[in-house]
Amino acid sequence: MNNDTIQQLEWRYAVKKFDGNKTLDPQKIARLKQAFNLTATSYGLQPIKLLVVQNRQLQQAMVEHAYGQQQVAQASHVLVLCIENTIDDGYIASYFEQVKRVRGTSEEILDPFKDSLVDSFSKKDVDEIKQWATNQAYLALGNLLTICALEEIDSCPMEGFVPEAFDELLSLKEKGLTSVLVMPVGYRAEDDMFADFKKVRKDLNESVIDVY
């Protein structure tokens, strides 16, 4: 990382109040979508999807199920990170079909890896697979937070919401999805006092261990 990147990460904070009169340019939202899609995931299976909400009425309705956090209503857009409800043989097979199309890799090379993954997932219960998929959503959240900092998009990562209520409000069950994380994005309000707070972090020598 160069110094400019570090400065942008210093600039970033979890916004407590967004400017509801400002909207992100479509190009910036497009970059967030691309960054989400480029996030590294375990085995490359991408068991996650991103819902991009830009609807003031819907955003206001979401506040009730986000423990009253007004950022959801104020933000330009609300990103809802979801996991796939079904990760089965067919899902895994479709990934390998895509690998074959994109890279031209032969089935002879791909099949042993595919069969190994199918066997591995067949031995996991539903909760194990859900936790694995949720871990991938956290990877995507971290990636999005960094991109937001670099693009000077303000954001507020949230675990504090009721997934079941969001799922119903956003018709996620019909899409085969479950919400796991939420991130309003937009521009900070000028009177958000948290913007001027110094970051509280451990010293590097407390958080990083060098091994030679």
PDB file of N, CA and C in Angstrom, residues 29 50-56 59 62 71-81 158 166 170 181-185:
ATOM      1  N   ILE A  29     -21.485   3.243  -7.944  1.00  0.00           N
ATOM      2  CA  ILE A  29     -22.228   2.023  -7.603  1.00  0.00           C
ATOM      3  C   ILE A  29     -21.766   0.871  -8.483  1.00  0.00           C
ATOM      4  N   LEU A  50     -25.313  -9.777  -3.873  1.00  0.00           N
ATOM      5  CA  LEU A  50     -25.431  -8.413  -3.366  1.00  0.00           C
ATOM      6  C   LEU A  50     -26.744  -7.806  -3.841  1.00  0.00           C
ATOM      7  N   LEU A  51     -27.535  -7.347  -2.888  1.00  0.00           N
ATOM      8  CA  LEU A  51     -28.768  -6.634  -3.204  1.00  0.00           C
ATOM      9  C   LEU A  51     -28.487  -5.147  -3.030  1.00  0.00           C
ATOM     10  N   VAL A  52     -28.745  -4.354  -4.052  1.00  0.00           N
ATOM     11  CA  VAL A  52     -28.503  -2.912  -4.006  1.00  0.00           C
ATOM     12  C   VAL A  52     -29.850  -2.206  -3.954  1.00  0.00           C
ATOM     13  N   VAL A  53     -30.144  -1.611  -2.817  1.00  0.00           N
ATOM     14  CA  VAL A  53     -31.446  -0.972  -2.604  1.00  0.00           C
ATOM     15  C   VAL A  53     -31.312   0.535  -2.751  1.00  0.00           C
ATOM     16  N   GLN A  54     -32.105   1.117  -3.644  1.00  0.00           N
ATOM     17  CA  GLN A  54     -32.190   2.571  -3.798  1.00  0.00           C
ATOM     18  C   GLN A  54     -33.667   2.919  -3.925  1.00  0.00           C
ATOM     19  N   ASN A  55     -34.336   2.952  -2.795  1.00  0.00           N
ATOM     20  CA  ASN A  55     -35.777   3.186  -2.749  1.00  0.00           C
ATOM     21  C   ASN A  55     -36.083   3.751  -1.366  1.00  0.00           C
ATOM     22  N   ARG A  56     -36.364   5.047  -1.305  1.00  0.00           N
ATOM     23  CA  ARG A  56     -36.509   5.724  -0.016  1.00  0.00           C
ATOM     24  C   ARG A  56     -37.617   5.106   0.844  1.00  0.00           C
ATOM     25  N   GLN A  59     -36.286   1.828   2.100  1.00  0.00           N
ATOM     26  CA  GLN A  59     -35.218   2.073   3.069  1.00  0.00           C
ATOM     27  C   GLN A  59     -35.795   2.500   4.421  1.00  0.00           C
ATOM     28  N   MET A  62     -37.035  -0.379   6.276  1.00  0.00           N
ATOM     29  CA  MET A  62     -35.958  -1.235   6.780  1.00  0.00           C
ATOM     30  C   MET A  62     -35.452  -0.785   8.146  1.00  0.00           C
ATOM     31  N   GLN A  71     -29.273   5.446   9.516  1.00  0.00           N
ATOM     32  CA  GLN A  71     -28.382   5.447   8.346  1.00  0.00           C
ATOM     33  C   GLN A  71     -29.016   4.691   7.170  1.00  0.00           C
ATOM     34  N   VAL A  72     -29.813   3.684   7.491  1.00  0.00           N
ATOM     35  CA  VAL A  72     -30.452   2.881   6.441  1.00  0.00           C
ATOM     36  C   VAL A  72     -31.388   3.744   5.596  1.00  0.00           C
ATOM     37  N   ALA A  73     -32.094   4.657   6.241  1.00  0.00           N
ATOM     38  CA  ALA A  73     -33.025   5.530   5.528  1.00  0.00           C
ATOM     39  C   ALA A  73     -32.314   6.700   4.860  1.00  0.00           C
ATOM     40  N   GLN A  74     -31.248   7.188   5.488  1.00  0.00           N
ATOM     41  CA  GLN A  74     -30.562   8.390   4.995  1.00  0.00           C
ATOM     42  C   GLN A  74     -29.645   8.119   3.811  1.00  0.00           C
ATOM     43  N   ALA A  75     -29.107   6.921   3.736  1.00  0.00           N
ATOM     44  CA  ALA A  75     -28.057   6.596   2.763  1.00  0.00           C
ATOM     45  C   ALA A  75     -28.543   6.722   1.322  1.00  0.00           C
ATOM     46  N   SER A  76     -27.598   6.944   0.446  1.00  0.00           N
ATOM     47  CA  SER A  76     -27.901   6.967  -0.987  1.00  0.00           C
ATOM     48  C   SER A  76     -28.394   5.597  -1.448  1.00  0.00           C
ATOM     49  N   HIS A  77     -27.692   4.555  -1.029  1.00  0.00           N
ATOM     50  CA  HIS A  77     -28.036   3.169  -1.349  1.00  0.00           C
ATOM     51  C   HIS A  77     -27.781   2.309  -0.111  1.00  0.00           C
ATOM     52  N   VAL A  78     -28.467   1.199  -0.038  1.00  0.00           N
ATOM     53  CA  VAL A  78     -28.208   0.224   1.017  1.00  0.00           C
ATOM     54  C   VAL A  78     -27.791  -1.086   0.356  1.00  0.00           C
ATOM     55  N   LEU A  79     -26.599  -1.558   0.715  1.00  0.00           N
ATOM     56  CA  LEU A  79     -26.098  -2.824   0.199  1.00  0.00           C
ATOM     57  C   LEU A  79     -26.447  -3.920   1.190  1.00  0.00           C
ATOM     58  N   VAL A  80     -27.130  -4.945   0.711  1.00  0.00           N
ATOM     59  CA  VAL A  80     -27.495  -6.081   1.555  1.00  0.00           C
ATOM     60  C   VAL A  80     -26.738  -7.299   1.037  1.00  0.00           C
ATOM     61  N   LEU A  81     -25.832  -7.812   1.856  1.00  0.00           N
ATOM     62  CA  LEU A  81     -25.041  -8.976   1.468  1.00  0.00           C
ATOM     63  C   LEU A  81     -25.791 -10.237   1.882  1.00  0.00           C
ATOM     64  N   MET A 158     -22.977  -3.019   8.986  1.00  0.00           N
ATOM     65  CA  MET A 158     -23.935  -3.347  10.045  1.00  0.00           C
ATOM     66  C   MET A 158     -24.174  -4.843  10.162  1.00  0.00           C
ATOM     67  N   PHE A 166     -35.738  -8.615   7.234  1.00  0.00           N
ATOM     68  CA  PHE A 166     -35.194  -8.124   5.966  1.00  0.00           C
ATOM     69  C   PHE A 166     -35.533  -9.090   4.831  1.00  0.00           C
ATOM     70  N   LEU A 170     -37.672  -7.807   1.671  1.00  0.00           N
ATOM     71  CA  LEU A 170     -36.995  -7.749   0.367  1.00  0.00           C
ATOM     72  C   LEU A 170     -37.276  -8.965  -0.511  1.00  0.00           C
ATOM     73  N   LEU A 181     -25.534  -9.449   6.127  1.00  0.00           N
ATOM     74  CA  LEU A 181     -24.860  -8.194   6.465  1.00  0.00           C
ATOM     75  C   LEU A 181     -25.508  -7.054   5.691  1.00  0.00           C
ATOM     76  N   VAL A 182     -25.403  -5.864   6.250  1.00  0.00           N
ATOM     77  CA  VAL A 182     -25.986  -4.678   5.617  1.00  0.00           C
ATOM     78  C   VAL A 182     -24.947  -3.561   5.625  1.00  0.00           C
ATOM     79  N   MET A 183     -24.898  -2.782   4.536  1.00  0.00           N
ATOM     80  CA  MET A 183     -23.973  -1.646   4.509  1.00  0.00           C
ATOM     81  C   MET A 183     -24.588  -0.469   3.747  1.00  0.00           C
ATOM     82  N   PRO A 184     -25.137   0.515   4.479  1.00  0.00           N
ATOM     83  CA  PRO A 184     -25.557   1.753   3.825  1.00  0.00           C
ATOM     84  C   PRO A 184     -24.332   2.490   3.269  1.00  0.00           C
ATOM     85  N   VAL A 185     -24.489   3.093   2.105  1.00  0.00           N
ATOM     86  CA  VAL A 185     -23.404   3.857   1.494  1.00  0.00           C
ATOM     87  C   VAL A 185     -23.939   5.185   0.981  1.00  0.00           C
TER      88      VAL A 185
END
